[in-house]
Amino acid sequence: MDWLKEAVDYGIIWGLVFLSFISVGIAIERHLLYRHINLEKFSDRKSLEMVLTRKLHLIATIGSNAPYIGLLGTVCGIMLTFYSMGRDGFMDTGKIMVGLALALKATAVGLCVAIPSIVLYNLLLRRVKVLMMNWEIRNGREGV
């Protein structure tokens, strides 16, 4: 069961860190696009909306699933702790606390990935709505 500790530490936690970089990277790319987009280039609303919303679903997916991935790490860490307690029969509290700390670390990392991802998603979605409204005002069309 020692492989489980490594799986939680290196698999789940580093996986969450990687997802965090993806989320922030996409958010930066989208922000730069929104700053320099030329709304006059688009003749119809749907093509503009497709360009503006591209990749936003990835940020939302990362933000909504990161807590669950962290929870998976928590469950694995607690399982590891109980397994070690059962195998050894008698354990000192130090070993128990190390296993529980590993479990809580996975939860904390999951939340640290999810919260900024959801905030970034909402900020970018608001910017998309503003750009869409500006396009509609310039072109004299109402949204569908």
PDB file of N, CA and C in Angstrom, residues 31 34 52-53 56 118-134:
ATOM      1  N   HIS A  31      -7.800  36.163 -22.185  1.00  0.00           N
ATOM      2  CA  HIS A  31      -7.772  37.580 -21.823  1.00  0.00           C
ATOM      3  C   HIS A  31      -7.041  38.405 -22.885  1.00  0.00           C
ATOM      4  N   TYR A  34      -9.267  38.736 -25.909  1.00  0.00           N
ATOM      5  CA  TYR A  34     -10.366  39.676 -25.705  1.00  0.00           C
ATOM      6  C   TYR A  34      -9.899  41.129 -25.760  1.00  0.00           C
ATOM      7  N   LEU A  52     -15.121  33.657 -29.192  1.00  0.00           N
ATOM      8  CA  LEU A  52     -14.984  34.156 -27.825  1.00  0.00           C
ATOM      9  C   LEU A  52     -15.066  33.058 -26.776  1.00  0.00           C
ATOM     10  N   THR A  53     -15.880  32.053 -27.006  1.00  0.00           N
ATOM     11  CA  THR A  53     -16.086  31.019 -25.977  1.00  0.00           C
ATOM     12  C   THR A  53     -15.180  29.801 -26.148  1.00  0.00           C
ATOM     13  N   LEU A  56     -13.187  27.998 -23.108  1.00  0.00           N
ATOM     14  CA  LEU A  56     -13.703  28.357 -21.786  1.00  0.00           C
ATOM     15  C   LEU A  56     -14.237  27.143 -21.037  1.00  0.00           C
ATOM     16  N   ILE A 118     -12.714  28.784 -11.159  1.00  0.00           N
ATOM     17  CA  ILE A 118     -14.106  29.242 -11.263  1.00  0.00           C
ATOM     18  C   ILE A 118     -14.165  30.766 -11.319  1.00  0.00           C
ATOM     19  N   VAL A 119     -13.327  31.436 -10.547  1.00  0.00           N
ATOM     20  CA  VAL A 119     -13.286  32.903 -10.597  1.00  0.00           C
ATOM     21  C   VAL A 119     -12.853  33.367 -11.987  1.00  0.00           C
ATOM     22  N   LEU A 120     -11.804  32.760 -12.523  1.00  0.00           N
ATOM     23  CA  LEU A 120     -11.337  33.128 -13.867  1.00  0.00           C
ATOM     24  C   LEU A 120     -12.409  32.854 -14.918  1.00  0.00           C
ATOM     25  N   TYR A 121     -13.072  31.720 -14.809  1.00  0.00           N
ATOM     26  CA  TYR A 121     -14.135  31.383 -15.755  1.00  0.00           C
ATOM     27  C   TYR A 121     -15.240  32.439 -15.721  1.00  0.00           C
ATOM     28  N   ASN A 122     -15.673  32.824 -14.526  1.00  0.00           N
ATOM     29  CA  ASN A 122     -16.748  33.815 -14.415  1.00  0.00           C
ATOM     30  C   ASN A 122     -16.318  35.188 -14.931  1.00  0.00           C
ATOM     31  N   LEU A 123     -15.089  35.580 -14.659  1.00  0.00           N
ATOM     32  CA  LEU A 123     -14.592  36.862 -15.179  1.00  0.00           C
ATOM     33  C   LEU A 123     -14.529  36.850 -16.707  1.00  0.00           C
ATOM     34  N   LEU A 124     -14.033  35.761 -17.270  1.00  0.00           N
ATOM     35  CA  LEU A 124     -13.938  35.666 -18.725  1.00  0.00           C
ATOM     36  C   LEU A 124     -15.318  35.583 -19.366  1.00  0.00           C
ATOM     37  N   LEU A 125     -16.224  34.872 -18.740  1.00  0.00           N
ATOM     38  CA  LEU A 125     -17.583  34.777 -19.278  1.00  0.00           C
ATOM     39  C   LEU A 125     -18.269  36.144 -19.271  1.00  0.00           C
ATOM     40  N   ARG A 126     -18.033  36.918 -18.239  1.00  0.00           N
ATOM     41  CA  ARG A 126     -18.575  38.280 -18.193  1.00  0.00           C
ATOM     42  C   ARG A 126     -17.988  39.121 -19.323  1.00  0.00           C
ATOM     43  N   ARG A 127     -16.700  38.973 -19.573  1.00  0.00           N
ATOM     44  CA  ARG A 127     -16.060  39.722 -20.660  1.00  0.00           C
ATOM     45  C   ARG A 127     -16.629  39.319 -22.015  1.00  0.00           C
ATOM     46  N   VAL A 128     -16.931  38.020 -22.189  1.00  0.00           N
ATOM     47  CA  VAL A 128     -17.563  37.546 -23.423  1.00  0.00           C
ATOM     48  C   VAL A 128     -18.920  38.214 -23.604  1.00  0.00           C
ATOM     49  N   LYS A 129     -19.703  38.278 -22.545  1.00  0.00           N
ATOM     50  CA  LYS A 129     -21.032  38.894 -22.636  1.00  0.00           C
ATOM     51  C   LYS A 129     -20.939  40.371 -23.001  1.00  0.00           C
ATOM     52  N   VAL A 130     -19.965  41.057 -22.431  1.00  0.00           N
ATOM     53  CA  VAL A 130     -19.778  42.479 -22.750  1.00  0.00           C
ATOM     54  C   VAL A 130     -19.375  42.645 -24.214  1.00  0.00           C
ATOM     55  N   LEU A 131     -18.459  41.831 -24.679  1.00  0.00           N
ATOM     56  CA  LEU A 131     -18.048  41.909 -26.085  1.00  0.00           C
ATOM     57  C   LEU A 131     -19.213  41.584 -27.017  1.00  0.00           C
ATOM     58  N   MET A 132     -20.017  40.605 -26.662  1.00  0.00           N
ATOM     59  CA  MET A 132     -21.182  40.255 -27.485  1.00  0.00           C
ATOM     60  C   MET A 132     -22.183  41.413 -27.525  1.00  0.00           C
ATOM     61  N   MET A 133     -22.400  42.059 -26.385  1.00  0.00           N
ATOM     62  CA  MET A 133     -23.316  43.214 -26.349  1.00  0.00           C
ATOM     63  C   MET A 133     -22.774  44.358 -27.183  1.00  0.00           C
ATOM     64  N   ASN A 134     -21.468  44.601 -27.101  1.00  0.00           N
ATOM     65  CA  ASN A 134     -20.864  45.660 -27.922  1.00  0.00           C
ATOM     66  C   ASN A 134     -21.036  45.366 -29.406  1.00  0.00           C
TER      67      ASN A 134
END
